[in-house]
């Protein structure tokens, strides 16, 4: 029987506007049903409005949901948090403490760190130090079974969180935020990380916690920064989400990658903190992948998770694929890849809309690793390529369309399909009738042959689209097409299967 998800709310800076917050929560629960917890980050108390707090403190008013809050971020509000280990502030309102781990009866694991970063000793009562961060990491990360935590609560943003991600608006993440929080997030690998203090809403694209093809697949992290309660700009300050505790999830389900996942923003940027115990800086990720074209086929299958992690603390890592000869536009980890065109990600391959496509649903199947041709693929990659091809055939058939798969292994750094000796140049075509055409290339083969044939009057009758460079559209239009394809393809998405 599937575990019922917990329904949680997260909130940004309350700043003493308790009535506005709890009235809003009541309205949400009346409309959508009850939630299990409310988690508050940032400044819970304001510098004034003590009278409003007194009504909750004395029991005249009561929070409509069990609420957990972080501690002070400034000297003015330290007075409200008398016990560094946490305490009940009012009925249904609990201060978590300076730092620690909260584990619910469901198994949900929440790590919390109150205050703002301080590199000075002694550390103020509203701050955390490198030692605090180091102790949290040591507490959790030293066991061989550690995979990550469900939720991380901090008040400051992690520094560099905007790297490789969508725009963070007016917040410059290279200057704002805490490098110590970045280090903590790197080590703890939370599934959700909430922060505040910058008075704005920012939901970053999810990022991966493993190095593709060098480490076993791991779950992704979602970072959400929330605005202040009752802000006049009506920026989002409450975030509702459902979550099944990590400990209760199937391992394969846990590590499924969202279609818009990005590289880890901290891997190249966080510097070591040298006061107290050193916080290990994230390791720089080496670029090592290959580039694929339209549809591929062959290889051998290597388990994405390696050996069972319980049987060995040092599971065998997949062999690193060869390095590309230069910048690769199709390597998923490459800064050159246009990630907004990515529409689906599997374990070994991904789908992306073609740049300057022949049609709105012209899609490429690409390996996450960098391989020149199908004949160089591992069996596990081949298996997933075949799965994508079969799924796409069903998808297009359901829409009254037919599809053609082709690969060119000629004057290309990326893979383009199957049946040849390694190193041989060839052109390969698969029709949806099951017919397969193979041509061994010797010399002087037109690079755009496949596209030109499909664009011809005899097939698609779009001869003006034979050159992809003449078919490019704006990034905004590309994003619209990608969103539409993701939505349409979702019922056929095998990566979501149990």
GROMACS .gro file of C-alpha atoms in nm:
model
  498
    1UNK     CA    1   0.000   0.000   0.000
    2UNK     CA    2   0.140   0.337  -0.102
    3UNK     CA    3   0.237   0.573   0.176
    4UNK     CA    4   0.001   0.869   0.207
    5UNK     CA    5   0.195   1.193   0.148
    6UNK     CA    6   0.220   1.455   0.419
    7UNK     CA    7   0.067   1.792   0.330
    8UNK     CA    8   0.288   2.077   0.442
    9UNK     CA    9   0.300   2.456   0.423
   10UNK     CA   10   0.617   2.666   0.426
   11UNK     CA   11   0.620   3.038   0.501
   12UNK     CA   12   0.865   3.327   0.464
   13UNK     CA   13   0.925   3.618   0.701
   14UNK     CA   14   0.617   3.662   0.923
   15UNK     CA   15   0.760   3.975   1.090
   16UNK     CA   16   0.491   3.976   1.358
   17UNK     CA   17   0.196   3.967   1.114
   18UNK     CA   18   0.045   3.663   1.283
   19UNK     CA   19  -0.321   3.739   1.211
   20UNK     CA   20  -0.256   3.786   0.838
   21UNK     CA   21  -0.063   3.458   0.824
   22UNK     CA   22  -0.302   3.242   1.025
   23UNK     CA   23  -0.613   3.386   0.861
   24UNK     CA   24  -0.461   3.298   0.526
   25UNK     CA   25  -0.379   2.946   0.646
   26UNK     CA   26  -0.738   2.902   0.770
   27UNK     CA   27  -0.872   3.011   0.432
   28UNK     CA   28  -0.642   2.764   0.252
   29UNK     CA   29  -0.742   2.477   0.479
   30UNK     CA   30  -1.110   2.557   0.439
   31UNK     CA   31  -1.071   2.540   0.062
   32UNK     CA   32  -0.816   2.259   0.025
   33UNK     CA   33  -0.842   2.054   0.344
   34UNK     CA   34  -0.615   2.038   0.646
   35UNK     CA   35  -0.236   2.045   0.629
   36UNK     CA   36  -0.009   1.861   0.870
   37UNK     CA   37   0.252   2.128   0.950
   38UNK     CA   38   0.346   2.490   0.888
   39UNK     CA   39   0.721   2.561   0.867
   40UNK     CA   40   0.833   2.924   0.906
   41UNK     CA   41   1.174   3.053   0.795
   42UNK     CA   42   1.317   3.403   0.820
   43UNK     CA   43   1.203   3.660   1.077
   44UNK     CA   44   0.905   3.521   1.269
   45UNK     CA   45   0.885   3.824   1.498
   46UNK     CA   46   0.886   4.188   1.399
   47UNK     CA   47   1.038   4.479   1.587
   48UNK     CA   48   0.691   4.597   1.703
   49UNK     CA   49   0.335   4.464   1.734
   50UNK     CA   50   0.395   4.287   2.066
   51UNK     CA   51   0.027   4.327   2.148
   52UNK     CA   52  -0.070   4.093   1.864
   53UNK     CA   53   0.178   3.831   1.983
   54UNK     CA   54   0.048   3.853   2.339
   55UNK     CA   55  -0.293   3.731   2.221
   56UNK     CA   56  -0.132   3.411   2.091
   57UNK     CA   57   0.107   3.377   2.383
   58UNK     CA   58  -0.174   3.401   2.639
   59UNK     CA   59  -0.411   3.173   2.450
   60UNK     CA   60  -0.666   3.436   2.347
   61UNK     CA   61  -0.587   3.336   1.989
   62UNK     CA   62  -0.454   3.004   1.865
   63UNK     CA   63  -0.260   2.905   1.554
   64UNK     CA   64  -0.487   2.686   1.336
   65UNK     CA   65  -0.205   2.445   1.254
   66UNK     CA   66   0.100   2.301   1.428
   67UNK     CA   67   0.366   2.562   1.347
   68UNK     CA   68   0.746   2.529   1.370
   69UNK     CA   69   0.965   2.838   1.350
   70UNK     CA   70   1.334   2.927   1.328
   71UNK     CA   71   1.509   3.156   1.577
   72UNK     CA   72   1.626   3.517   1.575
   73UNK     CA   73   1.816   3.682   1.291
   74UNK     CA   74   1.886   4.005   1.477
   75UNK     CA   75   1.948   4.128   1.831
   76UNK     CA   76   1.600   4.283   1.861
   77UNK     CA   77   1.418   3.948   1.850
   78UNK     CA   78   1.657   3.733   2.055
   79UNK     CA   79   1.437   3.800   2.361
   80UNK     CA   80   1.158   3.581   2.222
   81UNK     CA   81   1.376   3.269   2.208
   82UNK     CA   82   1.481   3.188   2.564
   83UNK     CA   83   1.586   2.826   2.515
   84UNK     CA   84   1.858   2.756   2.257
   85UNK     CA   85   1.739   2.394   2.235
   86UNK     CA   86   1.390   2.495   2.132
   87UNK     CA   87   1.064   2.537   2.322
   88UNK     CA   88   0.693   2.600   2.287
   89UNK     CA   89   0.629   2.972   2.229
   90UNK     CA   90   0.250   2.947   2.232
   91UNK     CA   91  -0.012   2.683   2.174
   92UNK     CA   92   0.061   2.517   1.839
   93UNK     CA   93   0.372   2.736   1.786
   94UNK     CA   94   0.711   2.576   1.854
   95UNK     CA   95   1.062   2.716   1.825
   96UNK     CA   96   1.281   2.442   1.680
   97UNK     CA   97   1.610   2.564   1.832
   98UNK     CA   98   1.947   2.698   1.719
   99UNK     CA   99   2.028   2.394   1.507
  100UNK     CA  100   1.935   2.031   1.491
  101UNK     CA  101   1.727   1.755   1.337
  102UNK     CA  102   1.352   1.717   1.382
  103UNK     CA  103   1.212   1.375   1.299
  104UNK     CA  104   0.835   1.336   1.293
  105UNK     CA  105   0.640   1.024   1.379
  106UNK     CA  106   0.599   0.965   1.006
  107UNK     CA  107   0.977   0.947   0.960
  108UNK     CA  108   0.996   1.290   0.794
  109UNK     CA  109   1.340   1.438   0.865
  110UNK     CA  110   1.381   1.816   0.890
  111UNK     CA  111   1.718   1.979   0.950
  112UNK     CA  112   1.706   2.336   1.080
  113UNK     CA  113   1.964   2.611   1.126
  114UNK     CA  114   1.853   2.935   1.290
  115UNK     CA  115   2.009   3.279   1.246
  116UNK     CA  116   2.248   3.441   1.002
  117UNK     CA  117   2.609   3.357   0.918
  118UNK     CA  118   2.886   3.483   1.146
  119UNK     CA  119   3.259   3.421   1.112
  120UNK     CA  120   3.339   3.606   1.434
  121UNK     CA  121   3.391   3.465   1.782
  122UNK     CA  122   3.206   3.471   2.008
  123UNK     CA  123   2.908   3.404   1.785
  124UNK     CA  124   2.607   3.633   1.856
  125UNK     CA  125   2.288   3.472   1.981
  126UNK     CA  126   2.121   3.532   1.647
  127UNK     CA  127   2.394   3.374   1.430
  128UNK     CA  128   2.552   3.043   1.335
  129UNK     CA  129   2.919   2.964   1.283
  130UNK     CA  130   3.125   2.727   1.070
  131UNK     CA  131   3.137   2.497   1.374
  132UNK     CA  132   2.756   2.482   1.383
  133UNK     CA  133   2.741   2.385   1.018
  134UNK     CA  134   3.022   2.134   1.057
  135UNK     CA  135   2.849   1.969   1.354
  136UNK     CA  136   2.526   1.927   1.156
  137UNK     CA  137   2.711   1.770   0.867
  138UNK     CA  138   2.906   1.540   1.096
  139UNK     CA  139   2.588   1.440   1.278
  140UNK     CA  140   2.430   1.314   0.957
  141UNK     CA  141   2.676   1.266   0.675
  142UNK     CA  142   2.928   1.032   0.836
  143UNK     CA  143   2.711   0.719   0.814
  144UNK     CA  144   2.745   0.501   0.504
  145UNK     CA  145   2.365   0.476   0.474
  146UNK     CA  146   2.314   0.852   0.457
  147UNK     CA  147   2.130   0.956   0.141
  148UNK     CA  148   2.005   1.301   0.232
  149UNK     CA  149   1.728   1.469   0.430
  150UNK     CA  150   1.372   1.554   0.343
  151UNK     CA  151   1.374   1.925   0.429
  152UNK     CA  152   1.632   2.189   0.517
  153UNK     CA  153   1.519   2.511   0.687
  154UNK     CA  154   1.749   2.816   0.694
  155UNK     CA  155   1.676   3.186   0.706
  156UNK     CA  156   1.954   3.306   0.469
  157UNK     CA  157   1.966   3.197   0.110
  158UNK     CA  158   2.257   2.975   0.012
  159UNK     CA  159   2.518   3.170  -0.178
  160UNK     CA  160   2.551   3.084  -0.551
  161UNK     CA  161   2.211   2.910  -0.560
  162UNK     CA  162   2.134   3.086  -0.890
  163UNK     CA  163   2.424   2.918  -1.075
  164UNK     CA  164   2.300   2.709  -1.371
  165UNK     CA  165   1.941   2.793  -1.275
  166UNK     CA  166   1.658   3.025  -1.370
  167UNK     CA  167   1.687   3.395  -1.290
  168UNK     CA  168   1.667   3.491  -0.923
  169UNK     CA  169   1.541   3.838  -1.011
  170UNK     CA  170   1.699   4.128  -0.830
  171UNK     CA  171   1.886   3.905  -0.586
  172UNK     CA  172   2.249   3.856  -0.690
  173UNK     CA  173   2.320   3.509  -0.558
  174UNK     CA  174   2.693   3.552  -0.615
  175UNK     CA  175   2.694   3.828  -0.353
  176UNK     CA  176   2.392   3.763  -0.133
  177UNK     CA  177   2.341   3.466   0.092
  178UNK     CA  178   2.559   3.241   0.302
  179UNK     CA  179   2.844   3.023   0.175
  180UNK     CA  180   2.807   2.816   0.492
  181UNK     CA  181   2.445   2.742   0.402
  182UNK     CA  182   2.561   2.642   0.052
  183UNK     CA  183   2.808   2.403   0.209
  184UNK     CA  184   2.539   2.261   0.437
  185UNK     CA  185   2.299   2.209   0.146
  186UNK     CA  186   2.576   2.038  -0.051
  187UNK     CA  187   2.640   1.791   0.229
  188UNK     CA  188   2.284   1.726   0.347
  189UNK     CA  189   2.124   1.696   0.000
  190UNK     CA  190   1.776   1.807   0.109
  191UNK     CA  191   1.483   1.730  -0.115
  192UNK     CA  192   1.339   2.070  -0.024
  193UNK     CA  193   1.532   2.373   0.102
  194UNK     CA  194   1.338   2.677   0.224
  195UNK     CA  195   1.483   3.021   0.303
  196UNK     CA  196   1.372   3.385   0.329
  197UNK     CA  197   1.509   3.729   0.439
  198UNK     CA  198   1.537   3.874   0.085
  199UNK     CA  199   1.167   3.972   0.071
  200UNK     CA  200   1.106   3.801  -0.261
  201UNK     CA  201   0.982   3.470  -0.399
  202UNK     CA  202   1.219   3.251  -0.596
  203UNK     CA  203   1.158   2.888  -0.686
  204UNK     CA  204   1.475   2.762  -0.842
  205UNK     CA  205   1.471   2.482  -1.098
  206UNK     CA  206   1.549   2.154  -0.922
  207UNK     CA  207   1.916   2.055  -0.922
  208UNK     CA  208   2.083   1.716  -0.912
  209UNK     CA  209   2.299   1.592  -0.625
  210UNK     CA  210   2.523   1.360  -0.824
  211UNK     CA  211   2.774   1.392  -1.104
  212UNK     CA  212   2.624   1.235  -1.412
  213UNK     CA  213   2.794   0.911  -1.515
  214UNK     CA  214   3.047   0.940  -1.232
  215UNK     CA  215   2.825   0.886  -0.930
  216UNK     CA  216   2.517   0.678  -0.858
  217UNK     CA  217   2.190   0.856  -0.933
  218UNK     CA  218   2.052   1.054  -0.639
  219UNK     CA  219   1.740   1.256  -0.572
  220UNK     CA  220   1.707   1.618  -0.683
  221UNK     CA  221   1.683   1.924  -0.458
  222UNK     CA  222   1.423   2.201  -0.486
  223UNK     CA  223   1.519   2.538  -0.338
  224UNK     CA  224   1.234   2.777  -0.260
  225UNK     CA  225   1.280   3.127  -0.118
  226UNK     CA  226   0.965   3.289   0.018
  227UNK     CA  227   0.864   3.653   0.050
  228UNK     CA  228   0.746   3.834   0.363
  229UNK     CA  229   0.389   3.791   0.488
  230UNK     CA  230   0.141   4.052   0.369
  231UNK     CA  231   0.386   4.222   0.133
  232UNK     CA  232   0.217   4.493  -0.081
  233UNK     CA  233   0.356   4.348  -0.405
  234UNK     CA  234   0.165   4.024  -0.329
  235UNK     CA  235   0.476   3.813  -0.376
  236UNK     CA  236   0.430   3.453  -0.272
  237UNK     CA  237   0.497   3.392   0.097
  238UNK     CA  238   0.316   3.060   0.148
  239UNK     CA  239   0.414   2.742  -0.033
  240UNK     CA  240   0.205   2.424  -0.021
  241UNK     CA  241   0.355   2.087  -0.105
  242UNK     CA  242   0.312   1.715  -0.044
  243UNK     CA  243   0.594   1.484   0.053
  244UNK     CA  244   0.646   1.118   0.139
  245UNK     CA  245   0.935   1.076   0.383
  246UNK     CA  246   1.251   0.962   0.210
  247UNK     CA  247   1.281   0.658   0.437
  248UNK     CA  248   0.947   0.525   0.313
  249UNK     CA  249   1.010   0.573  -0.058
  250UNK     CA  250   1.117   0.317  -0.313
  251UNK     CA  251   1.478   0.384  -0.411
  252UNK     CA  252   1.402   0.401  -0.784
  253UNK     CA  253   1.116   0.641  -0.725
  254UNK     CA  254   1.330   0.864  -0.506
  255UNK     CA  255   1.602   0.920  -0.765
  256UNK     CA  256   1.377   0.996  -1.062
  257UNK     CA  257   1.499   1.319  -1.218
  258UNK     CA  258   1.256   1.603  -1.300
  259UNK     CA  259   1.260   1.702  -1.670
  260UNK     CA  260   1.394   2.049  -1.588
  261UNK     CA  261   1.671   1.941  -1.349
  262UNK     CA  262   1.998   2.138  -1.364
  263UNK     CA  263   2.353   2.095  -1.245
  264UNK     CA  264   2.434   2.148  -0.877
  265UNK     CA  265   2.481   2.524  -0.831
  266UNK     CA  266   2.735   2.489  -0.552
  267UNK     CA  267   2.973   2.239  -0.705
  268UNK     CA  268   3.216   2.491  -0.853
  269UNK     CA  269   3.152   2.797  -0.644
  270UNK     CA  270   3.153   2.738  -0.270
  271UNK     CA  271   3.482   2.816  -0.098
  272UNK     CA  272   3.608   2.647   0.220
  273UNK     CA  273   3.525   2.811   0.548
  274UNK     CA  274   3.845   2.808   0.748
  275UNK     CA  275   3.729   2.907   1.094
  276UNK     CA  276   3.678   2.618   1.334
  277UNK     CA  277   3.645   2.285   1.156
  278UNK     CA  278   3.679   2.331   0.785
  279UNK     CA  279   3.367   2.294   0.579
  280UNK     CA  280   3.458   2.087   0.278
  281UNK     CA  281   3.406   2.283  -0.040
  282UNK     CA  282   3.200   2.108  -0.306
  283UNK     CA  283   3.414   1.924  -0.557
  284UNK     CA  284   3.436   2.077  -0.901
  285UNK     CA  285   3.254   1.867  -1.154
  286UNK     CA  286   3.454   1.763  -1.455
  287UNK     CA  287   3.282   1.787  -1.789
  288UNK     CA  288   3.279   1.448  -1.954
  289UNK     CA  289   2.994   1.362  -2.181
  290UNK     CA  290   2.917   1.309  -2.542
  291UNK     CA  291   2.675   1.438  -2.785
  292UNK     CA  292   2.393   1.253  -2.950
  293UNK     CA  293   2.159   1.321  -3.236
  294UNK     CA  294   1.804   1.230  -3.316
  295UNK     CA  295   1.758   0.869  -3.227
  296UNK     CA  296   2.006   0.623  -3.114
  297UNK     CA  297   2.013   0.266  -3.043
  298UNK     CA  298   2.282   0.049  -2.905
  299UNK     CA  299   2.511   0.006  -2.615
  300UNK     CA  300   2.514  -0.208  -2.312
  301UNK     CA  301   2.325  -0.161  -1.988
  302UNK     CA  302   2.507  -0.061  -1.676
  303UNK     CA  303   2.302  -0.018  -1.358
  304UNK     CA  304   2.267   0.350  -1.274
  305UNK     CA  305   2.295   0.272  -0.906
  306UNK     CA  306   2.593   0.039  -0.926
  307UNK     CA  307   2.597  -0.227  -0.657
  308UNK     CA  308   2.354  -0.233  -0.369
  309UNK     CA  309   2.470   0.046  -0.141
  310UNK     CA  310   2.401  -0.171   0.162
  311UNK     CA  311   2.638  -0.440   0.050
  312UNK     CA  312   2.937  -0.213   0.010
  313UNK     CA  313   3.016   0.134   0.142
  314UNK     CA  314   3.212   0.197  -0.177
  315UNK     CA  315   2.991   0.091  -0.469
  316UNK     CA  316   3.161   0.059  -0.801
  317UNK     CA  317   3.121   0.376  -1.002
  318UNK     CA  318   3.039   0.375  -1.373
  319UNK     CA  319   3.342   0.416  -1.594
  320UNK     CA  320   3.390   0.775  -1.703
  321UNK     CA  321   3.306   0.813  -2.074
  322UNK     CA  322   3.564   0.972  -2.307
  323UNK     CA  323   3.601   1.348  -2.312
  324UNK     CA  324   3.447   1.548  -2.597
  325UNK     CA  325   3.703   1.708  -2.831
  326UNK     CA  326   3.560   2.051  -2.755
  327UNK     CA  327   3.244   2.224  -2.634
  328UNK     CA  328   2.942   1.997  -2.682
  329UNK     CA  329   2.595   2.139  -2.736
  330UNK     CA  330   2.426   1.813  -2.641
  331UNK     CA  331   2.598   1.704  -2.318
  332UNK     CA  332   2.340   1.751  -2.046
  333UNK     CA  333   2.603   1.875  -1.798
  334UNK     CA  334   2.757   2.116  -2.046
  335UNK     CA  335   2.703   2.491  -2.004
  336UNK     CA  336   2.651   2.506  -2.383
  337UNK     CA  337   2.338   2.286  -2.379
  338UNK     CA  338   2.009   2.475  -2.412
  339UNK     CA  339   1.832   2.316  -2.118
  340UNK     CA  340   1.499   2.488  -2.186
  341UNK     CA  341   1.459   2.252  -2.482
  342UNK     CA  342   1.489   1.943  -2.260
  343UNK     CA  343   1.147   1.778  -2.228
  344UNK     CA  344   1.217   1.450  -2.047
  345UNK     CA  345   1.507   1.291  -1.859
  346UNK     CA  346   1.559   0.921  -1.798
  347UNK     CA  347   1.840   0.740  -1.622
  348UNK     CA  348   2.081   0.728  -1.917
  349UNK     CA  349   1.913   0.936  -2.189
  350UNK     CA  350   1.701   1.244  -2.231
  351UNK     CA  351   1.464   1.397  -2.483
  352UNK     CA  352   1.500   1.747  -2.622
  353UNK     CA  353   1.318   1.942  -2.888
  354UNK     CA  354   1.531   1.997  -3.197
  355UNK     CA  355   1.670   2.345  -3.251
  356UNK     CA  356   1.497   2.474  -3.562
  357UNK     CA  357   1.283   2.161  -3.584
  358UNK     CA  358   1.105   2.034  -3.893
  359UNK     CA  359   0.784   2.036  -3.689
  360UNK     CA  360   0.670   2.151  -3.346
  361UNK     CA  361   0.727   1.800  -3.207
  362UNK     CA  362   1.060   1.724  -3.378
  363UNK     CA  363   1.240   1.558  -3.089
  364UNK     CA  364   1.590   1.423  -3.027
  365UNK     CA  365   1.683   1.123  -2.814
  366UNK     CA  366   2.022   1.195  -2.660
  367UNK     CA  367   2.245   1.006  -2.419
  368UNK     CA  368   2.335   1.187  -2.100
  369UNK     CA  369   2.692   1.070  -2.159
  370UNK     CA  370   2.903   1.183  -2.455
  371UNK     CA  371   2.930   0.913  -2.724
  372UNK     CA  372   3.003   0.953  -3.091
  373UNK     CA  373   2.780   0.676  -3.221
  374UNK     CA  374   2.537   0.408  -3.114
  375UNK     CA  375   2.796   0.134  -3.158
  376UNK     CA  376   2.994   0.284  -2.869
  377UNK     CA  377   2.702   0.277  -2.627
  378UNK     CA  378   2.668   0.049  -2.326
  379UNK     CA  379   2.384  -0.203  -2.321
  380UNK     CA  380   2.197  -0.012  -2.051
  381UNK     CA  381   2.196   0.306  -2.260
  382UNK     CA  382   2.083   0.111  -2.567
  383UNK     CA  383   1.798  -0.036  -2.366
  384UNK     CA  384   1.672   0.306  -2.264
  385UNK     CA  385   1.712   0.445  -2.617
  386UNK     CA  386   1.494   0.159  -2.742
  387UNK     CA  387   1.240   0.228  -2.470
  388UNK     CA  388   1.222   0.594  -2.570
  389UNK     CA  389   1.179   0.501  -2.937
  390UNK     CA  390   0.895   0.259  -2.862
  391UNK     CA  391   0.726   0.512  -2.635
  392UNK     CA  392   0.754   0.791  -2.892
  393UNK     CA  393   0.604   0.566  -3.159
  394UNK     CA  394   0.300   0.503  -2.935
  395UNK     CA  395   0.279   0.871  -2.851
  396UNK     CA  396   0.281   0.987  -3.214
  397UNK     CA  397   0.044   0.709  -3.324
  398UNK     CA  398  -0.210   0.822  -3.063
  399UNK     CA  399  -0.200   1.166  -3.222
  400UNK     CA  400  -0.252   1.035  -3.574
  401UNK     CA  401   0.110   1.090  -3.672
  402UNK     CA  402   0.396   0.876  -3.798
  403UNK     CA  403   0.761   0.907  -3.708
  404UNK     CA  404   1.098   0.842  -3.868
  405UNK     CA  405   1.416   0.777  -3.669
  406UNK     CA  406   1.755   0.849  -3.822
  407UNK     CA  407   2.117   0.873  -3.720
  408UNK     CA  408   2.426   0.998  -3.900
  409UNK     CA  409   2.767   0.888  -3.779
  410UNK     CA  410   2.972   1.105  -4.012
  411UNK     CA  411   3.165   1.425  -3.942
  412UNK     CA  412   3.000   1.444  -3.605
  413UNK     CA  413   3.119   1.435  -3.246
  414UNK     CA  414   2.787   1.299  -3.127
  415UNK     CA  415   2.607   0.972  -3.149
  416UNK     CA  416   2.363   0.897  -3.431
  417UNK     CA  417   2.263   0.525  -3.435
  418UNK     CA  418   2.345   0.156  -3.487
  419UNK     CA  419   2.473  -0.154  -3.677
  420UNK     CA  420   2.833  -0.100  -3.779
  421UNK     CA  421   3.182  -0.163  -3.664
  422UNK     CA  422   3.307   0.100  -3.419
  423UNK     CA  423   3.459   0.390  -3.608
  424UNK     CA  424   3.274   0.323  -3.932
  425UNK     CA  425   3.081   0.611  -4.091
  426UNK     CA  426   2.718   0.534  -4.171
  427UNK     CA  427   2.364   0.662  -4.211
  428UNK     CA  428   2.082   0.472  -4.046
  429UNK     CA  429   1.703   0.503  -4.073
  430UNK     CA  430   1.416   0.331  -3.891
  431UNK     CA  431   1.057   0.358  -4.015
  432UNK     CA  432   0.757   0.306  -3.789
  433UNK     CA  433   0.662   0.007  -4.007
  434UNK     CA  434   0.967  -0.175  -3.870
  435UNK     CA  435   1.183  -0.132  -4.181
  436UNK     CA  436   1.546  -0.039  -4.121
  437UNK     CA  437   1.779   0.115  -4.376
  438UNK     CA  438   2.156   0.123  -4.340
  439UNK     CA  439   2.410   0.293  -4.564
  440UNK     CA  440   2.786   0.273  -4.517
  441UNK     CA  441   2.936   0.614  -4.588
  442UNK     CA  442   3.267   0.629  -4.772
  443UNK     CA  443   3.306   0.996  -4.858
  444UNK     CA  444   3.125   1.314  -4.968
  445UNK     CA  445   2.797   1.241  -4.793
  446UNK     CA  446   2.559   1.540  -4.745
  447UNK     CA  447   2.551   1.624  -4.376
  448UNK     CA  448   2.183   1.728  -4.380
  449UNK     CA  449   2.070   1.437  -4.600
  450UNK     CA  450   1.812   1.303  -4.353
  451UNK     CA  451   1.660   1.641  -4.288
  452UNK     CA  452   1.654   1.736  -4.654
  453UNK     CA  453   1.473   1.413  -4.748
  454UNK     CA  454   1.209   1.459  -4.476
  455UNK     CA  455   1.157   1.825  -4.568
  456UNK     CA  456   1.111   1.745  -4.937
  457UNK     CA  457   0.779   1.782  -5.117
  458UNK     CA  458   0.740   1.405  -5.128
  459UNK     CA  459   0.723   1.372  -4.748
  460UNK     CA  460   0.660   1.676  -4.524
  461UNK     CA  461   0.649   1.927  -4.808
  462UNK     CA  462   0.841   2.193  -4.616
  463UNK     CA  463   1.147   2.241  -4.839
  464UNK     CA  464   1.213   2.580  -4.680
  465UNK     CA  465   1.292   2.396  -4.355
  466UNK     CA  466   1.571   2.180  -4.495
  467UNK     CA  467   1.827   2.406  -4.323
  468UNK     CA  468   1.767   2.417  -3.946
  469UNK     CA  469   1.938   2.756  -3.924
  470UNK     CA  470   1.653   2.908  -4.125
  471UNK     CA  471   1.392   2.765  -3.886
  472UNK     CA  472   1.503   2.909  -3.553
  473UNK     CA  473   1.244   3.078  -3.334
  474UNK     CA  474   1.270   3.288  -3.020
  475UNK     CA  475   1.365   3.131  -2.688
  476UNK     CA  476   1.021   3.224  -2.553
  477UNK     CA  477   0.851   3.032  -2.835
  478UNK     CA  478   1.087   2.739  -2.780
  479UNK     CA  479   0.994   2.733  -2.412
  480UNK     CA  480   0.625   2.734  -2.505
  481UNK     CA  481   0.671   2.437  -2.740
  482UNK     CA  482   0.872   2.252  -2.477
  483UNK     CA  483   0.605   2.302  -2.210
  484UNK     CA  484   0.338   2.182  -2.450
  485UNK     CA  485   0.535   1.871  -2.544
  486UNK     CA  486   0.604   1.785  -2.177
  487UNK     CA  487   0.234   1.809  -2.097
  488UNK     CA  488   0.126   1.603  -2.399
  489UNK     CA  489   0.396   1.341  -2.343
  490UNK     CA  490   0.333   1.297  -1.971
  491UNK     CA  491   0.075   1.013  -2.004
  492UNK     CA  492   0.339   0.812  -2.194
  493UNK     CA  493   0.634   0.900  -1.969
  494UNK     CA  494   0.783   0.567  -1.856
  495UNK     CA  495   1.024   0.748  -1.619
  496UNK     CA  496   0.721   0.813  -1.394
  497UNK     CA  497   0.625   0.446  -1.371
  498UNK     CA  498   0.645   0.274  -1.034
   0.00000   0.00000   0.00000
